[in-house]
PDB file of C-alpha atoms in Angstrom:
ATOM      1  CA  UNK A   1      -6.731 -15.912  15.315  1.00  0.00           C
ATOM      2  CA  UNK A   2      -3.711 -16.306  17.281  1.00  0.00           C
ATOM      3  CA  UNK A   3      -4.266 -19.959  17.957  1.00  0.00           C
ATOM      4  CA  UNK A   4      -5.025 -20.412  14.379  1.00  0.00           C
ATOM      5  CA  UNK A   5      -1.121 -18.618  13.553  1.00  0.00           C
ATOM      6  CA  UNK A   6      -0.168 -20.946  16.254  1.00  0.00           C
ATOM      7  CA  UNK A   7      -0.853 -24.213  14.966  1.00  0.00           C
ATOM      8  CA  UNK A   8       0.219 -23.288  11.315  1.00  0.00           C
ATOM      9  CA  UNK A   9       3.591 -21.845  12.480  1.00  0.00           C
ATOM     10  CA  UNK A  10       4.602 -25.080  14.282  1.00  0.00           C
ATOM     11  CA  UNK A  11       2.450 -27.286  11.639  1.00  0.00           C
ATOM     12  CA  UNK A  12      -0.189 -30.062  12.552  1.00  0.00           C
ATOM     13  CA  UNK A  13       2.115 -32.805  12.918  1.00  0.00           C
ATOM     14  CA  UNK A  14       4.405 -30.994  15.405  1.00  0.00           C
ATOM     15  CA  UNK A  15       4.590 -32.711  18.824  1.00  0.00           C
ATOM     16  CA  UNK A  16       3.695 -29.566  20.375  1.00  0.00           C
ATOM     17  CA  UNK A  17       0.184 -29.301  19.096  1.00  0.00           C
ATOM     18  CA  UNK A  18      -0.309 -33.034  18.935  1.00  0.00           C
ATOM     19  CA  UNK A  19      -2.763 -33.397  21.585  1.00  0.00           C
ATOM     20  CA  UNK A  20      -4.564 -30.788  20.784  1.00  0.00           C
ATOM     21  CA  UNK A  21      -4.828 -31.758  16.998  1.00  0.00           C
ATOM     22  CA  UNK A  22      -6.214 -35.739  18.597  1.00  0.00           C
ATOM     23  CA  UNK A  23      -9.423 -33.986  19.417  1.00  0.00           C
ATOM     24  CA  UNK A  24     -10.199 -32.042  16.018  1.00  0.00           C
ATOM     25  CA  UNK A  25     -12.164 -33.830  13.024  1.00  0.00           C
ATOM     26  CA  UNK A  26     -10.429 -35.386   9.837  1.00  0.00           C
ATOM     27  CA  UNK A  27     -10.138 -32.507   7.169  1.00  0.00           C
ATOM     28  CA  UNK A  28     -10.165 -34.174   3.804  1.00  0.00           C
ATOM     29  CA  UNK A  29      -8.419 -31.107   1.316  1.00  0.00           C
ATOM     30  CA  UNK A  30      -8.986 -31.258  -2.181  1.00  0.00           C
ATOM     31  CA  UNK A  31      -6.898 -32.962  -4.351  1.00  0.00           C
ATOM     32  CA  UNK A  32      -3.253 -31.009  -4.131  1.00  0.00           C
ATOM     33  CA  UNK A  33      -3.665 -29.392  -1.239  1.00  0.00           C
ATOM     34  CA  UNK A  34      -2.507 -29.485   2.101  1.00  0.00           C
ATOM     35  CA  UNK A  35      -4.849 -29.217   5.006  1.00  0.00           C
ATOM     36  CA  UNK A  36      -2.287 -26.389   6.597  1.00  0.00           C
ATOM     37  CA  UNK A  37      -3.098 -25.108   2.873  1.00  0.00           C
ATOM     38  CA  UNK A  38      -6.996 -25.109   3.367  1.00  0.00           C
ATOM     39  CA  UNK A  39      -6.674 -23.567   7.204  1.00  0.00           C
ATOM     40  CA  UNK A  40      -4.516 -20.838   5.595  1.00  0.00           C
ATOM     41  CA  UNK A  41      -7.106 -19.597   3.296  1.00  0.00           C
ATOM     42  CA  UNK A  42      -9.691 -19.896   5.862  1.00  0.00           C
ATOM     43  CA  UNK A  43      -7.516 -17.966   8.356  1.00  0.00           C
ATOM     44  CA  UNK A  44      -7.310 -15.116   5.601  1.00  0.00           C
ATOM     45  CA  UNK A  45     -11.837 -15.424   5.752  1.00  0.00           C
ATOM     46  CA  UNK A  46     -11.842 -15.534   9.423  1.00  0.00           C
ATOM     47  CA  UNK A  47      -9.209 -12.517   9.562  1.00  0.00           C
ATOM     48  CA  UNK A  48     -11.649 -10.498   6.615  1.00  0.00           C
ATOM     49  CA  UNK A  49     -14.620 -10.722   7.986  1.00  0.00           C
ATOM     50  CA  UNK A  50     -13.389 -10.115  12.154  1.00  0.00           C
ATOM     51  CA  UNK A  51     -12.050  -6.701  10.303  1.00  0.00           C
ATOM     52  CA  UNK A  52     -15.509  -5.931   8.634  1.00  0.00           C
ATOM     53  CA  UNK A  53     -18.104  -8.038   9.642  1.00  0.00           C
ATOM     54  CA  UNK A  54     -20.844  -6.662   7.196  1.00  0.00           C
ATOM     55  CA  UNK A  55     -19.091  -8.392   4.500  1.00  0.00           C
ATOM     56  CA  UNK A  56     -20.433 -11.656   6.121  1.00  0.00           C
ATOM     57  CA  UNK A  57     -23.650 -11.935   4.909  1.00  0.00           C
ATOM     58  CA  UNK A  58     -26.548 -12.605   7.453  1.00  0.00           C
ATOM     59  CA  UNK A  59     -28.646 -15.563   6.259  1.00  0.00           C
ATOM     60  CA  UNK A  60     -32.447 -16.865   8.503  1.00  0.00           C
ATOM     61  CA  UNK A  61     -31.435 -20.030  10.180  1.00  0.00           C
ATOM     62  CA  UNK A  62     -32.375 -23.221   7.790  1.00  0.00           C
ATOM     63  CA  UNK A  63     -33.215 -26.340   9.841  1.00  0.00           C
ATOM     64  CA  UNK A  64     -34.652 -26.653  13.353  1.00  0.00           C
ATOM     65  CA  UNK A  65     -31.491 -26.874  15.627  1.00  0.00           C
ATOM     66  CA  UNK A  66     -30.615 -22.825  13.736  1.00  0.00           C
ATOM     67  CA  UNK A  67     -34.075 -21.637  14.654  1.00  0.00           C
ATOM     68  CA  UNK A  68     -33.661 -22.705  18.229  1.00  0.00           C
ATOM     69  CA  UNK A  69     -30.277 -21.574  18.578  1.00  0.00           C
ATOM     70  CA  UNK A  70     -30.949 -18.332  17.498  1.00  0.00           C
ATOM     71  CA  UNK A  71     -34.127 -17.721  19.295  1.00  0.00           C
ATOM     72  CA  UNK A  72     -33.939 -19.816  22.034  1.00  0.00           C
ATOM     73  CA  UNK A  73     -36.714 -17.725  24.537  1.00  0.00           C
ATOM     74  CA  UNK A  74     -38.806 -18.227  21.827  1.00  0.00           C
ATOM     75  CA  UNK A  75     -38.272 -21.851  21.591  1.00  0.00           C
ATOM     76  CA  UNK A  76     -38.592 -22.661  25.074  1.00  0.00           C
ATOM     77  CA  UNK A  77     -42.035 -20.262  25.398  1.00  0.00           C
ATOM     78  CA  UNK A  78     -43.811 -21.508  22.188  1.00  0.00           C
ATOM     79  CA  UNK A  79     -42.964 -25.330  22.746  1.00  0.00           C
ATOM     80  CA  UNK A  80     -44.366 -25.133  25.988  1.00  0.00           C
ATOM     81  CA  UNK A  81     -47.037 -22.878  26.082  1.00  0.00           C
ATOM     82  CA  UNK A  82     -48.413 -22.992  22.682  1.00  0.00           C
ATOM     83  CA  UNK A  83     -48.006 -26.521  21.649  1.00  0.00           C
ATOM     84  CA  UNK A  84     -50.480 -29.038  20.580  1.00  0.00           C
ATOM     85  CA  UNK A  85     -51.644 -29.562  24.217  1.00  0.00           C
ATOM     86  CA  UNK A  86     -51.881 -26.034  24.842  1.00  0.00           C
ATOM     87  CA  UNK A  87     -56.085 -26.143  24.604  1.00  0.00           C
ATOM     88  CA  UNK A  88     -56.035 -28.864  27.196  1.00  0.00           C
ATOM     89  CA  UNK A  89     -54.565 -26.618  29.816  1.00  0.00           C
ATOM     90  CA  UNK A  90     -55.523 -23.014  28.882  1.00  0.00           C
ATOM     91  CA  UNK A  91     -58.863 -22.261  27.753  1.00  0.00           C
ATOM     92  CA  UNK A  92     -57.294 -19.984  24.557  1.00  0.00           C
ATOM     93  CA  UNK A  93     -53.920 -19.370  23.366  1.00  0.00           C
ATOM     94  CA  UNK A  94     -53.857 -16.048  24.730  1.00  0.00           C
ATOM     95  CA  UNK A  95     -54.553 -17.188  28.243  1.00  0.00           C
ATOM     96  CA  UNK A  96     -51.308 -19.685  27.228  1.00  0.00           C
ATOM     97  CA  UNK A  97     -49.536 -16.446  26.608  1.00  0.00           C
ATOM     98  CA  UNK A  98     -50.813 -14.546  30.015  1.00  0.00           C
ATOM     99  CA  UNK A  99     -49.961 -18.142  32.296  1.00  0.00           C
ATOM    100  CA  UNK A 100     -46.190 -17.689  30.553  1.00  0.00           C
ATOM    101  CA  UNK A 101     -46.003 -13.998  31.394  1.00  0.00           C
ATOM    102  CA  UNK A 102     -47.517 -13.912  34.651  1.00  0.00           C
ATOM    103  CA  UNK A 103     -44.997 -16.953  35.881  1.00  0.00           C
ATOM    104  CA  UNK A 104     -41.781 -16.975  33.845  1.00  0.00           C
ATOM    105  CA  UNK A 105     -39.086 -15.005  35.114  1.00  0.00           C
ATOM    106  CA  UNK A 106     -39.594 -11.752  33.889  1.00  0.00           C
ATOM    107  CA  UNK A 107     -35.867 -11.636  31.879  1.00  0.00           C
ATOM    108  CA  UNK A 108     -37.207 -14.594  30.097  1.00  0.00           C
ATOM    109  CA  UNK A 109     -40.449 -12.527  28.809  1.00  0.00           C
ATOM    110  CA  UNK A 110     -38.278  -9.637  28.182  1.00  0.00           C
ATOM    111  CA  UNK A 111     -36.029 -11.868  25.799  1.00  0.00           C
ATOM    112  CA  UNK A 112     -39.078 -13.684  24.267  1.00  0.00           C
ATOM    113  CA  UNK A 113     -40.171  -9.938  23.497  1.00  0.00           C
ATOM    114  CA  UNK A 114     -37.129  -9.068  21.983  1.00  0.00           C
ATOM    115  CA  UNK A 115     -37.200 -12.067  19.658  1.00  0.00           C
ATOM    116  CA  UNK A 116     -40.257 -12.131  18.712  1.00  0.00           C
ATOM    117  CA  UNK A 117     -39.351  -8.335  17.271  1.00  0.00           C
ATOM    118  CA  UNK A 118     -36.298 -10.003  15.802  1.00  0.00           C
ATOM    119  CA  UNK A 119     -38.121 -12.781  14.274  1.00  0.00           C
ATOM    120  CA  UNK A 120     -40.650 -10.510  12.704  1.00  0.00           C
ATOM    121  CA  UNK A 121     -37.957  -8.381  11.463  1.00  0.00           C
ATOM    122  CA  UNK A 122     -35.364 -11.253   9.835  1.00  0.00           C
ATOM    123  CA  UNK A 123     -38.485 -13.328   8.260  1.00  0.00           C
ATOM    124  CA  UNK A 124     -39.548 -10.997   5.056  1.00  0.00           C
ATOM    125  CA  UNK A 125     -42.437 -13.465   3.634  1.00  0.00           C
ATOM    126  CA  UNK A 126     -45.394 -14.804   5.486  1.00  0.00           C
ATOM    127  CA  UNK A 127     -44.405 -18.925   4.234  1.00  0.00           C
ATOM    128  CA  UNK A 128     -41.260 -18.042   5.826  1.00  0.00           C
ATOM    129  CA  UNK A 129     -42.652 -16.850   9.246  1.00  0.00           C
ATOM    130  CA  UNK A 130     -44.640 -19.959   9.359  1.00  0.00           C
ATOM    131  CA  UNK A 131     -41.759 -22.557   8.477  1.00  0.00           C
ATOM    132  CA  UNK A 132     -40.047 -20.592  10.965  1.00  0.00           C
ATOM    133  CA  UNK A 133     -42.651 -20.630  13.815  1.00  0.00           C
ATOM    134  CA  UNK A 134     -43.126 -24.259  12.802  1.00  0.00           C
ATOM    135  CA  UNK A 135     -39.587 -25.409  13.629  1.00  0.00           C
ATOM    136  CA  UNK A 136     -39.687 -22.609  17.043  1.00  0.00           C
ATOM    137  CA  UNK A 137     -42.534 -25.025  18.556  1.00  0.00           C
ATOM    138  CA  UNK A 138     -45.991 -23.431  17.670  1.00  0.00           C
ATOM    139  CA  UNK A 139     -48.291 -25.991  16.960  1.00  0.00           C
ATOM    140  CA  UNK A 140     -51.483 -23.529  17.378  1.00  0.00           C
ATOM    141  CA  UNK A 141     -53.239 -21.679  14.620  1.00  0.00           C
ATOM    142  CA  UNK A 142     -53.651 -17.676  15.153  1.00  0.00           C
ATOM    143  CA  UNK A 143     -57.150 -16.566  15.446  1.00  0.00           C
ATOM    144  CA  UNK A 144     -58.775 -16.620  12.376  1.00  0.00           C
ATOM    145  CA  UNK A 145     -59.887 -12.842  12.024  1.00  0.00           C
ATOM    146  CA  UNK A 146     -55.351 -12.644  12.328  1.00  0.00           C
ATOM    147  CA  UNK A 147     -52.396 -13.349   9.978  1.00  0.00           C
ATOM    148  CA  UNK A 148     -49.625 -15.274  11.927  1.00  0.00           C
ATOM    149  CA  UNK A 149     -47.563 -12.343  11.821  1.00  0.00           C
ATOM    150  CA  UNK A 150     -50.461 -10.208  13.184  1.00  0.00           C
ATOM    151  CA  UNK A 151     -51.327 -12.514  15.989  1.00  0.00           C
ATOM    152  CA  UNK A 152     -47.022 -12.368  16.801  1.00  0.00           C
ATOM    153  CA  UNK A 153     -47.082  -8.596  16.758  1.00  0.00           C
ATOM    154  CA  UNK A 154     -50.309  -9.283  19.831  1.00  0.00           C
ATOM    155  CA  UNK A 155     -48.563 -11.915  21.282  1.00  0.00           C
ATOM    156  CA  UNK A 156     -45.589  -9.530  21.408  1.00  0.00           C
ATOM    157  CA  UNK A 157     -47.649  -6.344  22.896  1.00  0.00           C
ATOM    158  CA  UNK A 158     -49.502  -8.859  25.579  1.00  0.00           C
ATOM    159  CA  UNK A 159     -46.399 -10.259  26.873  1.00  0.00           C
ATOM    160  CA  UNK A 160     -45.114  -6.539  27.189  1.00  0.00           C
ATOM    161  CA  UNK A 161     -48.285  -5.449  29.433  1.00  0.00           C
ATOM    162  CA  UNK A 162     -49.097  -7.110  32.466  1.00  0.00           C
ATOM    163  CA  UNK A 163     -47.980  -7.990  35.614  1.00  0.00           C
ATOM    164  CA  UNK A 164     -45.195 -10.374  35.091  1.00  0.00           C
ATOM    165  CA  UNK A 165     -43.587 -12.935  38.349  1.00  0.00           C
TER     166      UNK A 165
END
């Protein structure tokens, strides 16, 4: 915030902020306004929600890059352990699952736990979990007798037991 009070006491075009300003994108304002007018009401946001951040609300990531950024363990575990290829060098899924418990670093299958409990929590409806799970990197169907949130919740509980690195 104080950076932000900064550059609008001394204004964008001051010679002090200059080269810092060179690096920033273009900000087109709308029509009769300033852009030190459109950084002054988003100053007043930013300053709102730092003071009460539940009045931000919390919305599921909506492209690919958001569902990787926010679950990144679970990214990196199901793109390379339960990808397309994943039959040719595991003999099931859940052996997949066991090779990544038994030699990730055991932080890594913590995390993956943890988000896996977070993604099951955040994604309310089962198209959801699968767009999700989709853009994460599974490319393997859940055993049939198992919803995909199902098979999750025993992917979750297998990577919890076990022997880890």
């Amino acid at each position: 915030m104080q950076q932000l009070d900064d550059l609008l006491s001394v204004g964008l075009f001051s010679e002090e902020v200059a080269e810092d300003i060179d690096g920033m994108p273009e900000i087109q304002p709308p029509t009769g306004m300033s852009v030190e007018d459109c950084l002054r009401i988003s100053r007043n946001h930013i300053h709102r929600a730092l003071q009460n951040p539940s009045l931000v609300p919390r919305m599921n990531p909506q492209n690919r890059w958001e569902w990787n950024e926010r679950f990144p363990a679970l990214s990196q575990f199901f793109g390379a352990y339960l990808n397309q290829r994943c039959l040719d060098f595991h003999a099931s899924p859940e052996e997949a699952v066991d090779d990544y418990r038994d030699e990730s670093d055991p932080d890594d299958v913590r995390q993956s736990v943890g988000e896996i409990t977070e993604l099951l929590t955040v994604v309310a409806s089962d198209q959801e979990l699968e767009r999700a799970t989709d853009a994460l990197g599974i490319e393997v169907l859940p055993p049939q007798d198992l919803t995909l949130r199902r098979w999750l919740e025993a992917v979750r509980t297998r990577l919890g037991s076990g022997s880890g690195r």
